[in-house]
Amino acid sequence: MVLAVVILGTAGAGYLYYQHLNANIKKDDLNLGDAKDRAAESKANAAGQTPLNILLIGSDARDSKENQKLGGAKDTFNTAPRADVQMLLHLSADRTNMSVVSMPRDTLVDIPRCTDPDNGKVYGALTSAITNDSLGRGGPGCTVATWEKLTDIHIDHFMMIDFAGVVSMADAIGGVPVCVDANVYSKSSDGHGSGLKLKEGTTYVKGVQALQWLRTRYGFEDNTDIARAKAQHQYMNAMVRQLRENATLGNPNELRKLAETATRALTVDNGLGTVAKLYDLSKELKKVPTKRITMTTMPWQYSTTNSGRVVPKPGDAEKLFRLVREDIALDGKGKKKSTGTSESSDPAAADDKIAVQVQNGTGTGTRLAVGGRARTIAQLLVGKGFAEAVADSTAVPGAEKTVIRYPSADLEGDAQRIAKSLGIPLSSVKKSTAVSGVTLVVGADWRSGTAYTAPEDDDKTPASAQVINGSDKKQCMHVNPGYTW
């Protein structure tokens, strides 16, 4: 999708054709969640440049004859679409690098309340719901709201494509090279599989075969959505290289065909809803060399309460999200040392007027919580002049790191004031709708004493993120032995 936009920017056209392309583009609202749940906008760097975050969505809608034929599964015809592919594309503020973070469709997340912009229907908030259900709760703007709630990353735009769009785009591009390490046929005796059938080695896939590749989970590695995300990364990287290296795309007719296909295939937010806006985006995307594109998958672990589902991996997932929030390149090149969050423009109340609850989150999966820690730190705050600090005896989940949460912008200054008084870095001050007031969670990194020592934060991408570089031509999917021929 993104590379289609890049090529689109060079497709010359007269005014009438320009208006025709504009009319092709489908548009929808960016964020359907409540304003209070939105992540703060990205900060500009020293040069005044800001990063761009674009959510890429692949819809499994069976809402047309073509999509029904391609998608199969008759029992889902004309039902609410699901966001089976979700990738957050982060374009760095200085435009030197690009990162992509995939979220497995089987991830359990909290979906915020969303309001359908077309009919005003309100979908109540859900806890521990499968992430791909977010699309059917008013549209792509609910998937955007879900990502912002999980990651605290401000999303600027979205782009969505369906089955038919993938096929038409793959045909227009003319074929993308993909690799398997054995003959593969994604079809089981009980009907599972995409139907993909390839010989060992490299094959140029397009049209329906490209869609099959992007949908395959039965046949790759362990037959999970995790392997499918890896195959999608391989395809996208190969498509980037193919489009940039293929001289035949200099043909105006080929470019026009691609522009026509791209604009018909995409649904975007209003901020990207014209060719001019897409062209402006294309100019920014083209600044990033292929070798500085990094594909990752959100670190995950299997859910202990819902078999077959996954959840964000504690520590690693939040670290990956932090690196994106702080605009740190995931390829480890040219990165800066994180400096934390800038100070709030909201002034703090007087110390003795700041209400703060202190919770004990010192327990971990292998260690019990230290008794009395909430009371000890609450008393420490009272001794520092925060007369309204109180210990909360409610049992709370363990926290690897000490964190201060606040529910709304008018309390950010108060939360940061508490952090400063205890020597807690501002990067550990988080907006959260899960709390009703300023809340200090004493984490497993502060199990004793009254002096807090912030743990060193390195800026290395977690190994569990499964990094793939955009210039790596040696990527080859491992075929599950049960799906060879």
Short mmCIF file of C-alpha atoms in Angstrom, two decimals:
data_model
loop_
_atom_site.label_atom_id
_atom_site.label_comp_id
_atom_site.label_asym_id
_atom_site.label_seq_id
_atom_site.Cartn_x
_atom_site.Cartn_y
_atom_site.Cartn_z
CA MET A 1 0.00 0.00 0.00
CA VAL A 2 2.70 2.44 1.02
CA LEU A 3 4.80 1.84 -2.06
CA ALA A 4 1.75 2.37 -4.24
CA VAL A 5 1.52 5.83 -2.76
CA VAL A 6 5.19 6.45 -3.49
CA ILE A 7 4.72 5.56 -7.14
CA LEU A 8 1.45 7.45 -7.27
CA GLY A 9 3.32 10.64 -6.49
CA THR A 10 5.11 10.47 -9.83
CA ALA A 11 2.06 9.68 -11.96
CA GLY A 12 1.53 12.73 -14.14
CA ALA A 13 -2.10 13.62 -14.85
CA GLY A 14 -4.26 16.49 -16.03
CA TYR A 15 -6.82 18.24 -13.85
CA LEU A 16 -9.77 16.02 -14.82
CA TYR A 17 -7.80 12.86 -14.26
CA TYR A 18 -6.58 14.25 -10.95
CA GLN A 19 -10.19 14.78 -9.87
CA HIS A 20 -11.03 11.28 -11.08
CA LEU A 21 -8.33 9.80 -8.87
CA ASN A 22 -9.54 11.87 -5.93
CA ALA A 23 -13.05 10.47 -6.41
CA ASN A 24 -11.64 6.92 -6.30
CA ILE A 25 -10.27 7.33 -2.80
CA LYS A 26 -12.51 6.10 0.02
CA LYS A 27 -12.30 8.03 3.30
CA ASP A 28 -13.23 7.38 6.92
CA ASP A 29 -12.72 9.06 10.31
CA LEU A 30 -9.26 8.72 11.87
CA ASN A 31 -10.12 7.97 15.51
CA LEU A 32 -13.51 6.86 16.85
CA GLY A 33 -12.49 6.77 20.51
CA ASP A 34 -13.14 9.40 23.17
CA ALA A 35 -10.91 12.47 23.06
CA LYS A 36 -9.64 11.77 26.58
CA ASP A 37 -8.22 8.44 25.42
CA ARG A 38 -6.07 9.88 22.63
CA ALA A 39 -2.29 9.66 22.89
CA ALA A 40 -0.41 12.94 23.05
CA GLU A 41 0.87 14.25 19.72
CA SER A 42 4.47 13.42 18.84
CA LYS A 43 7.08 15.96 19.92
CA ALA A 44 9.15 17.81 17.34
CA ASN A 45 12.92 17.31 17.28
CA ALA A 46 15.46 20.13 17.63
CA ALA A 47 15.03 21.00 13.93
CA GLY A 48 11.26 21.32 14.32
CA GLN A 49 10.56 18.06 12.44
CA THR A 50 7.94 15.61 13.70
CA PRO A 51 7.65 11.86 13.06
CA LEU A 52 4.67 10.32 11.25
CA ASN A 53 2.79 7.27 12.49
CA ILE A 54 0.52 5.52 9.97
CA LEU A 55 -1.56 2.45 10.82
CA LEU A 56 -1.78 -0.03 7.92
CA ILE A 57 -4.87 -2.25 8.06
CA GLY A 58 -5.76 -5.32 6.02
CA SER A 59 -9.52 -5.97 6.16
CA ASP A 60 -11.05 -9.43 5.74
CA ALA A 61 -14.43 -7.98 4.68
CA ARG A 62 -16.64 -10.34 2.66
CA ASP A 63 -18.86 -7.44 1.54
CA SER A 64 -18.72 -7.89 -2.25
CA LYS A 65 -18.86 -10.80 -4.67
CA GLU A 66 -15.16 -10.43 -5.40
CA ASN A 67 -14.18 -10.35 -1.72
CA GLN A 68 -16.48 -13.30 -1.00
CA LYS A 69 -14.87 -15.33 -3.78
CA LEU A 70 -11.37 -14.46 -2.61
CA GLY A 71 -12.00 -14.79 1.12
CA GLY A 72 -14.20 -17.88 1.21
CA ALA A 73 -15.74 -18.72 4.60
CA LYS A 74 -19.39 -18.34 3.59
CA ASP A 75 -20.54 -18.10 7.20
CA THR A 76 -18.82 -14.69 7.41
CA PHE A 77 -20.36 -13.16 4.27
CA ASN A 78 -21.65 -9.62 4.93
CA THR A 79 -20.70 -9.76 8.61
CA ALA A 80 -18.65 -7.08 10.38
CA PRO A 81 -15.13 -6.89 8.88
CA ARG A 82 -12.07 -7.72 10.97
CA ALA A 83 -8.63 -6.11 10.93
CA ASP A 84 -6.66 -9.26 10.21
CA VAL A 85 -3.49 -7.34 9.33
CA GLN A 86 -2.35 -4.45 11.53
CA MET A 87 1.01 -2.75 11.05
CA LEU A 88 2.13 0.56 12.52
CA LEU A 89 4.49 2.38 10.15
CA HIS A 90 6.71 4.93 11.89
CA LEU A 91 8.54 7.46 9.72
CA SER A 92 11.29 9.18 11.70
CA ALA A 93 11.19 12.94 12.24
CA ASP A 94 14.39 13.43 10.22
CA ARG A 95 13.14 11.02 7.51
CA THR A 96 16.30 8.90 7.69
CA ASN A 97 14.60 5.66 8.75
CA MET A 98 11.29 3.82 8.85
CA SER A 99 10.06 1.17 11.29
CA VAL A 100 7.07 -1.16 11.00
CA VAL A 101 5.53 -2.94 13.99
CA SER A 102 3.03 -5.75 13.29
CA MET A 103 0.49 -6.88 15.87
CA PRO A 104 -0.68 -10.51 15.56
CA ARG A 105 -4.43 -10.60 14.86
CA ASP A 106 -4.89 -13.05 17.78
CA THR A 107 -3.63 -10.51 20.33
CA LEU A 108 -5.90 -9.84 23.32
CA VAL A 109 -6.15 -6.11 24.06
CA ASP A 110 -8.48 -3.60 25.69
CA ILE A 111 -10.67 -1.98 23.02
CA PRO A 112 -11.89 1.49 24.02
CA ARG A 113 -15.39 2.83 23.57
CA CYS A 114 -15.96 3.75 19.91
CA THR A 115 -18.72 5.70 18.17
CA ASP A 116 -19.73 4.87 14.59
CA PRO A 117 -19.54 8.18 12.65
CA ASP A 118 -22.22 7.07 10.16
CA ASN A 119 -25.07 6.17 12.51
CA GLY A 120 -23.94 7.35 15.94
CA LYS A 121 -23.98 3.83 17.40
CA VAL A 122 -21.80 3.58 20.51
CA TYR A 123 -19.78 0.42 21.10
CA GLY A 124 -18.88 0.02 24.77
CA ALA A 125 -15.31 -0.62 25.88
CA LEU A 126 -14.09 -4.24 25.96
CA THR A 127 -11.35 -5.83 28.05
CA SER A 128 -9.15 -8.68 26.85
CA ALA A 129 -10.79 -8.78 23.42
CA ILE A 130 -9.18 -10.02 20.20
CA THR A 131 -7.65 -7.05 18.40
CA ASN A 132 -9.04 -7.76 14.94
CA ASP A 133 -12.62 -7.27 16.26
CA SER A 134 -11.89 -3.54 16.59
CA LEU A 135 -12.56 -2.88 12.89
CA GLY A 136 -16.18 -4.01 13.14
CA ARG A 137 -16.91 -1.49 15.91
CA GLY A 138 -17.50 1.56 13.75
CA GLY A 139 -14.65 1.29 11.26
CA PRO A 140 -10.86 1.67 11.01
CA GLY A 141 -10.96 4.60 13.45
CA CYS A 142 -11.72 2.12 16.26
CA THR A 143 -8.64 0.08 15.33
CA VAL A 144 -6.62 3.32 15.50
CA ALA A 145 -8.11 4.09 18.93
CA THR A 146 -7.22 0.58 20.12
CA TRP A 147 -3.59 1.00 19.07
CA GLU A 148 -3.32 4.38 20.78
CA LYS A 149 -4.75 2.94 24.01
CA LEU A 150 -2.29 0.04 23.98
CA THR A 151 0.87 1.83 22.86
CA ASP A 152 0.36 5.48 23.87
CA ILE A 153 1.67 6.32 20.36
CA HIS A 154 -0.17 9.12 18.56
CA ILE A 155 -1.35 7.88 15.16
CA ASP A 156 -1.51 10.51 12.42
CA HIS A 157 -3.10 8.52 9.58
CA PHE A 158 -4.38 5.12 8.53
CA MET A 159 -4.52 3.21 5.22
CA MET A 160 -6.78 0.19 4.76
CA ILE A 161 -7.01 -2.38 1.96
CA ASP A 162 -9.25 -5.45 1.41
CA PHE A 163 -8.80 -8.79 -0.40
CA ALA A 164 -9.74 -7.41 -3.82
CA GLY A 165 -7.46 -4.42 -3.30
CA VAL A 166 -4.48 -6.66 -2.55
CA VAL A 167 -5.08 -8.68 -5.71
CA SER A 168 -5.46 -5.62 -7.96
CA MET A 169 -2.39 -3.96 -6.43
CA ALA A 170 -0.28 -7.12 -6.80
CA ASP A 171 -1.29 -7.36 -10.47
CA ALA A 172 -0.50 -3.69 -11.09
CA ILE A 173 2.95 -4.05 -9.53
CA GLY A 174 3.69 -7.00 -11.80
CA GLY A 175 4.99 -9.59 -9.36
CA VAL A 176 6.95 -9.68 -6.10
CA PRO A 177 9.70 -12.26 -5.38
CA VAL A 178 9.11 -14.49 -2.32
CA CYS A 179 11.02 -17.54 -1.11
CA VAL A 180 10.19 -20.86 0.58
CA ASP A 181 12.71 -23.48 1.71
CA ALA A 182 10.59 -26.41 0.46
CA ASN A 183 7.60 -27.11 -1.78
CA VAL A 184 4.54 -25.80 0.05
CA TYR A 185 0.78 -26.38 -0.35
CA SER A 186 -1.32 -24.50 2.20
CA LYS A 187 -4.30 -26.83 2.36
CA SER A 188 -5.10 -29.47 4.97
CA SER A 189 -7.50 -32.40 4.87
CA ASP A 190 -9.98 -30.52 7.06
CA GLY A 191 -9.99 -27.44 4.81
CA HIS A 192 -7.49 -25.19 6.59
CA GLY A 193 -5.17 -23.13 4.41
CA SER A 194 -4.96 -20.32 1.89
CA GLY A 195 -4.46 -22.56 -1.14
CA LEU A 196 -0.94 -21.26 -1.78
CA LYS A 197 1.11 -23.76 -3.79
CA LEU A 198 4.75 -22.97 -4.56
CA LYS A 199 7.90 -24.83 -5.45
CA GLU A 200 11.01 -24.57 -3.30
CA GLY A 201 13.04 -21.42 -3.95
CA THR A 202 12.02 -18.00 -5.25
CA THR A 203 8.77 -17.32 -7.10
CA TYR A 204 7.34 -14.03 -8.36
CA VAL A 205 3.79 -13.90 -6.99
CA LYS A 206 1.04 -11.54 -8.10
CA GLY A 207 -2.73 -11.32 -8.14
CA VAL A 208 -4.56 -14.08 -6.25
CA GLN A 209 -1.28 -15.88 -5.51
CA ALA A 210 0.06 -12.76 -3.75
CA LEU A 211 -3.09 -12.66 -1.60
CA GLN A 212 -2.63 -16.33 -0.77
CA TRP A 213 0.94 -15.65 0.33
CA LEU A 214 -0.16 -12.79 2.60
CA ARG A 215 -2.96 -14.90 4.14
CA THR A 216 -0.99 -18.12 4.69
CA ARG A 217 -0.63 -19.37 8.24
CA TYR A 218 -1.15 -23.11 7.69
CA GLY A 219 2.09 -24.11 5.99
CA PHE A 220 4.61 -21.64 7.39
CA GLU A 221 6.72 -22.52 10.44
CA ASP A 222 4.37 -23.37 13.35
CA ASN A 223 1.10 -22.61 11.52
CA THR A 224 0.44 -19.48 13.58
CA ASP A 225 -0.35 -15.87 12.88
CA ILE A 226 3.18 -15.03 14.03
CA ALA A 227 4.68 -16.82 11.03
CA ARG A 228 2.13 -15.13 8.76
CA ALA A 229 3.33 -11.70 9.93
CA LYS A 230 6.90 -12.71 9.07
CA ALA A 231 5.78 -13.74 5.56
CA GLN A 232 4.01 -10.40 5.16
CA HIS A 233 7.20 -8.58 6.13
CA GLN A 234 9.16 -10.55 3.55
CA TYR A 235 6.62 -9.62 0.88
CA MET A 236 6.59 -5.92 1.77
CA ASN A 237 10.37 -5.65 1.81
CA ALA A 238 10.57 -7.43 -1.55
CA MET A 239 7.89 -5.13 -2.95
CA VAL A 240 9.86 -2.07 -1.85
CA ARG A 241 12.97 -3.35 -3.60
CA GLN A 242 11.00 -4.42 -6.68
CA LEU A 243 9.36 -1.04 -7.16
CA ARG A 244 12.57 0.89 -6.61
CA GLU A 245 14.66 -1.33 -8.89
CA ASN A 246 12.14 -1.96 -11.68
CA ALA A 247 12.88 0.46 -14.49
CA THR A 248 9.67 -0.49 -16.38
CA LEU A 249 7.73 1.57 -13.87
CA GLY A 250 9.11 4.63 -15.61
CA ASN A 251 6.49 3.97 -18.28
CA PRO A 252 3.71 6.59 -17.86
CA ASN A 253 1.00 4.07 -18.75
CA GLU A 254 2.25 1.62 -16.12
CA LEU A 255 2.37 4.40 -13.52
CA ARG A 256 -1.12 5.53 -14.41
CA LYS A 257 -2.41 1.99 -14.08
CA LEU A 258 -0.80 1.74 -10.67
CA ALA A 259 -2.23 5.10 -9.60
CA GLU A 260 -5.70 4.04 -10.72
CA THR A 261 -5.44 0.75 -8.86
CA ALA A 262 -4.00 2.28 -5.70
CA THR A 263 -6.65 4.94 -5.34
CA ARG A 264 -9.45 2.39 -5.86
CA ALA A 265 -7.88 -0.09 -3.44
CA LEU A 266 -7.30 2.24 -0.49
CA THR A 267 -9.47 3.58 2.29
CA VAL A 268 -7.71 6.39 4.18
CA ASP A 269 -8.44 9.01 6.81
CA ASN A 270 -9.53 12.48 5.72
CA GLY A 271 -6.01 13.78 6.26
CA LEU A 272 -4.81 11.62 3.36
CA GLY A 273 -7.97 11.84 1.27
CA THR A 274 -6.62 13.51 -1.88
CA VAL A 275 -3.92 12.75 -4.43
CA ALA A 276 -2.14 15.94 -3.38
CA LYS A 277 -1.94 14.77 0.23
CA LEU A 278 -0.82 11.31 -0.80
CA TYR A 279 1.80 12.87 -3.06
CA ASP A 280 3.12 14.95 -0.14
CA LEU A 281 3.38 11.75 1.90
CA SER A 282 5.12 9.96 -0.96
CA LYS A 283 7.86 12.61 -1.05
CA GLU A 284 8.53 11.97 2.63
CA LEU A 285 8.53 8.17 2.29
CA LYS A 286 10.91 8.23 -0.67
CA LYS A 287 13.60 9.87 1.48
CA VAL A 288 14.15 6.63 3.41
CA PRO A 289 16.66 4.20 1.82
CA THR A 290 15.65 0.53 1.73
CA LYS A 291 18.47 -0.42 4.09
CA ARG A 292 16.95 1.81 6.79
CA ILE A 293 13.54 0.09 6.74
CA THR A 294 13.03 -2.23 9.73
CA MET A 295 10.19 -4.74 10.02
CA THR A 296 9.28 -6.06 13.47
CA THR A 297 6.53 -8.00 15.24
CA MET A 298 5.19 -6.86 18.61
CA PRO A 299 6.84 -9.05 21.29
CA TRP A 300 4.19 -11.48 22.53
CA GLN A 301 3.52 -14.44 24.74
CA TYR A 302 0.65 -16.93 24.89
CA SER A 303 -2.30 -15.97 27.08
CA THR A 304 -2.63 -18.00 30.28
CA THR A 305 -6.42 -17.58 30.28
CA ASN A 306 -7.38 -17.95 26.61
CA SER A 307 -5.84 -20.82 24.70
CA GLY A 308 -4.47 -19.97 21.28
CA ARG A 309 -4.47 -16.22 21.91
CA VAL A 310 -1.45 -14.04 22.65
CA VAL A 311 -0.83 -10.94 24.75
CA PRO A 312 1.89 -8.27 24.59
CA LYS A 313 5.05 -9.61 26.25
CA PRO A 314 5.65 -7.66 29.50
CA GLY A 315 8.74 -5.47 29.30
CA ASP A 316 9.67 -6.18 25.68
CA ALA A 317 6.44 -4.94 24.08
CA GLU A 318 6.40 -1.75 26.12
CA LYS A 319 10.09 -1.20 25.31
CA LEU A 320 9.39 -1.50 21.58
CA PHE A 321 6.51 0.96 21.88
CA ARG A 322 8.75 3.35 23.84
CA LEU A 323 11.41 3.28 21.13
CA VAL A 324 8.77 4.22 18.56
CA ARG A 325 7.31 6.94 20.81
CA GLU A 326 10.76 8.41 21.34
CA ASP A 327 11.62 8.19 17.62
CA ILE A 328 14.57 5.86 18.12
CA ALA A 329 15.51 3.85 15.01
CA LEU A 330 14.86 0.13 15.45
CA ASP A 331 17.83 -0.81 13.27
CA GLY A 332 20.26 0.53 15.90
CA LYS A 333 21.80 3.08 13.54
CA GLY A 334 21.98 6.78 14.25
CA LYS A 335 19.93 6.43 17.39
CA LYS A 336 19.93 8.88 20.22
CA LYS A 337 19.95 8.22 23.92
CA SER A 338 16.45 8.57 25.25
CA THR A 339 15.91 11.76 27.22
CA GLY A 340 12.45 11.06 28.59
CA THR A 341 9.31 13.09 28.25
CA SER A 342 9.34 16.89 28.08
CA GLU A 343 7.77 18.83 30.90
CA SER A 344 4.06 19.49 30.84
CA SER A 345 2.76 22.98 30.07
CA ASP A 346 0.12 22.36 32.74
CA PRO A 347 1.34 23.89 36.03
CA ALA A 348 1.35 21.65 39.09
CA ALA A 349 -0.77 22.46 42.12
CA ALA A 350 0.89 23.27 45.42
CA ASP A 351 2.57 20.20 46.88
CA ASP A 352 0.17 19.96 49.81
CA LYS A 353 -2.80 20.05 47.42
CA ILE A 354 -1.70 17.25 45.10
CA ALA A 355 -3.75 14.12 45.76
CA VAL A 356 -1.83 10.93 44.99
CA GLN A 357 -2.58 7.28 45.64
CA VAL A 358 0.35 4.92 46.15
CA GLN A 359 0.00 1.26 45.14
CA ASN A 360 2.25 -1.72 45.78
CA GLY A 361 3.27 -3.32 42.49
CA THR A 362 6.51 -4.91 43.70
CA GLY A 363 5.36 -8.48 43.03
CA THR A 364 6.57 -10.36 39.97
CA GLY A 365 5.89 -13.75 38.42
CA THR A 366 8.62 -15.26 40.62
CA ARG A 367 8.64 -13.01 43.72
CA LEU A 368 5.93 -11.99 46.17
CA ALA A 369 5.18 -8.32 46.71
CA VAL A 370 7.07 -6.65 49.57
CA GLY A 371 4.64 -5.93 52.36
CA GLY A 372 4.03 -2.31 53.31
CA ARG A 373 5.75 -0.66 50.33
CA ALA A 374 2.76 1.51 49.42
CA ARG A 375 2.51 2.77 53.00
CA THR A 376 6.26 3.44 53.20
CA ILE A 377 6.37 5.53 50.02
CA ALA A 378 3.13 7.36 50.92
CA GLN A 379 4.70 8.36 54.23
CA LEU A 380 7.85 9.44 52.35
CA LEU A 381 5.72 11.75 50.19
CA VAL A 382 3.90 13.17 53.22
CA GLY A 383 7.30 13.92 54.75
CA LYS A 384 8.20 15.83 51.57
CA GLY A 385 5.14 18.03 51.92
CA PHE A 386 2.58 16.06 49.86
CA ALA A 387 0.00 15.98 52.62
CA GLU A 388 -2.67 14.27 50.51
CA ALA A 389 -0.57 11.21 49.63
CA VAL A 390 -2.28 8.00 50.76
CA ALA A 391 -1.53 4.30 50.49
CA ASP A 392 -3.98 2.19 48.49
CA SER A 393 -4.35 -1.32 49.92
CA THR A 394 -6.06 -2.65 46.79
CA ALA A 395 -4.23 -5.60 45.24
CA VAL A 396 -2.72 -4.55 41.89
CA PRO A 397 -0.78 -6.45 39.21
CA GLY A 398 2.99 -6.40 39.53
CA ALA A 399 4.94 -3.74 37.63
CA GLU A 400 8.50 -4.31 36.41
CA LYS A 401 9.21 -0.58 36.71
CA THR A 402 7.85 2.12 38.98
CA VAL A 403 5.34 4.27 37.13
CA ILE A 404 3.16 7.29 37.80
CA ARG A 405 -0.17 7.40 35.99
CA TYR A 406 -2.61 10.26 35.53
CA PRO A 407 -6.02 10.27 33.78
CA SER A 408 -6.15 13.64 32.01
CA ALA A 409 -3.97 16.51 30.79
CA ASP A 410 -4.96 18.79 33.69
CA LEU A 411 -3.19 16.40 36.11
CA GLU A 412 -0.02 15.85 34.08
CA GLY A 413 1.81 18.64 35.87
CA ASP A 414 0.86 17.18 39.27
CA ALA A 415 2.10 13.73 38.20
CA GLN A 416 5.40 15.15 36.97
CA ARG A 417 5.85 17.08 40.20
CA ILE A 418 5.54 13.82 42.17
CA ALA A 419 8.10 12.21 39.84
CA LYS A 420 10.62 15.03 40.32
CA SER A 421 10.31 14.88 44.09
CA LEU A 422 11.20 11.17 44.10
CA GLY A 423 13.81 11.16 41.34
CA ILE A 424 11.59 9.16 38.98
CA PRO A 425 12.30 9.97 35.28
CA LEU A 426 9.56 11.79 33.37
CA SER A 427 9.49 8.91 30.88
CA SER A 428 7.84 6.88 33.66
CA VAL A 429 4.94 9.34 33.90
CA LYS A 430 2.09 7.95 31.78
CA LYS A 431 -1.39 9.07 30.84
CA SER A 432 -3.89 6.29 31.58
CA THR A 433 -7.66 6.08 31.65
CA ALA A 434 -7.35 3.13 34.04
CA VAL A 435 -6.86 5.54 36.96
CA SER A 436 -9.11 8.29 38.30
CA GLY A 437 -6.35 10.45 39.78
CA VAL A 438 -2.56 10.66 40.09
CA THR A 439 -1.43 7.13 40.99
CA LEU A 440 2.09 6.00 41.88
CA VAL A 441 2.71 2.28 41.37
CA VAL A 442 5.83 1.18 43.25
CA GLY A 443 7.39 -1.39 40.95
CA ALA A 444 9.71 -4.37 41.28
CA ASP A 445 12.65 -2.01 40.67
CA TRP A 446 12.00 -0.31 44.08
CA ARG A 447 11.50 -3.16 46.54
CA SER A 448 13.40 -1.51 49.38
CA GLY A 449 14.65 1.82 50.68
CA THR A 450 13.35 5.35 50.17
CA ALA A 451 15.77 6.50 47.47
CA TYR A 452 14.68 5.56 43.97
CA THR A 453 17.38 4.61 41.47
CA ALA A 454 16.09 4.60 37.91
CA PRO A 455 17.16 1.51 35.96
CA GLU A 456 19.33 2.13 32.94
CA ASP A 457 17.24 2.11 29.78
CA ASP A 458 19.10 0.83 26.75
CA ASP A 459 17.74 1.62 23.32
CA LYS A 460 18.27 -1.79 21.72
CA THR A 461 15.31 -3.32 19.95
CA PRO A 462 14.24 -6.48 21.85
CA ALA A 463 15.32 -9.71 20.18
CA SER A 464 11.73 -10.92 20.57
CA ALA A 465 10.65 -8.29 18.02
CA GLN A 466 12.03 -10.50 15.21
CA VAL A 467 13.77 -7.73 13.27
CA ILE A 468 13.99 -7.99 9.47
CA ASN A 469 15.91 -5.37 7.47
CA GLY A 470 14.42 -4.01 4.26
CA SER A 471 17.54 -4.75 2.21
CA ASP A 472 17.84 -8.40 3.30
CA LYS A 473 17.35 -10.49 0.14
CA LYS A 474 18.11 -13.78 1.87
CA GLN A 475 14.79 -14.05 3.71
CA CYS A 476 13.10 -17.39 3.03
CA MET A 477 10.04 -18.80 4.82
CA HIS A 478 10.44 -22.16 6.54
CA VAL A 479 7.76 -24.61 5.40
CA ASN A 480 5.92 -26.72 7.96
CA PRO A 481 6.69 -30.40 7.14
CA GLY A 482 2.98 -31.21 7.23
CA TYR A 483 2.32 -28.95 4.23
CA THR A 484 4.94 -30.05 1.72
CA TRP A 485 4.33 -31.81 -1.57
#
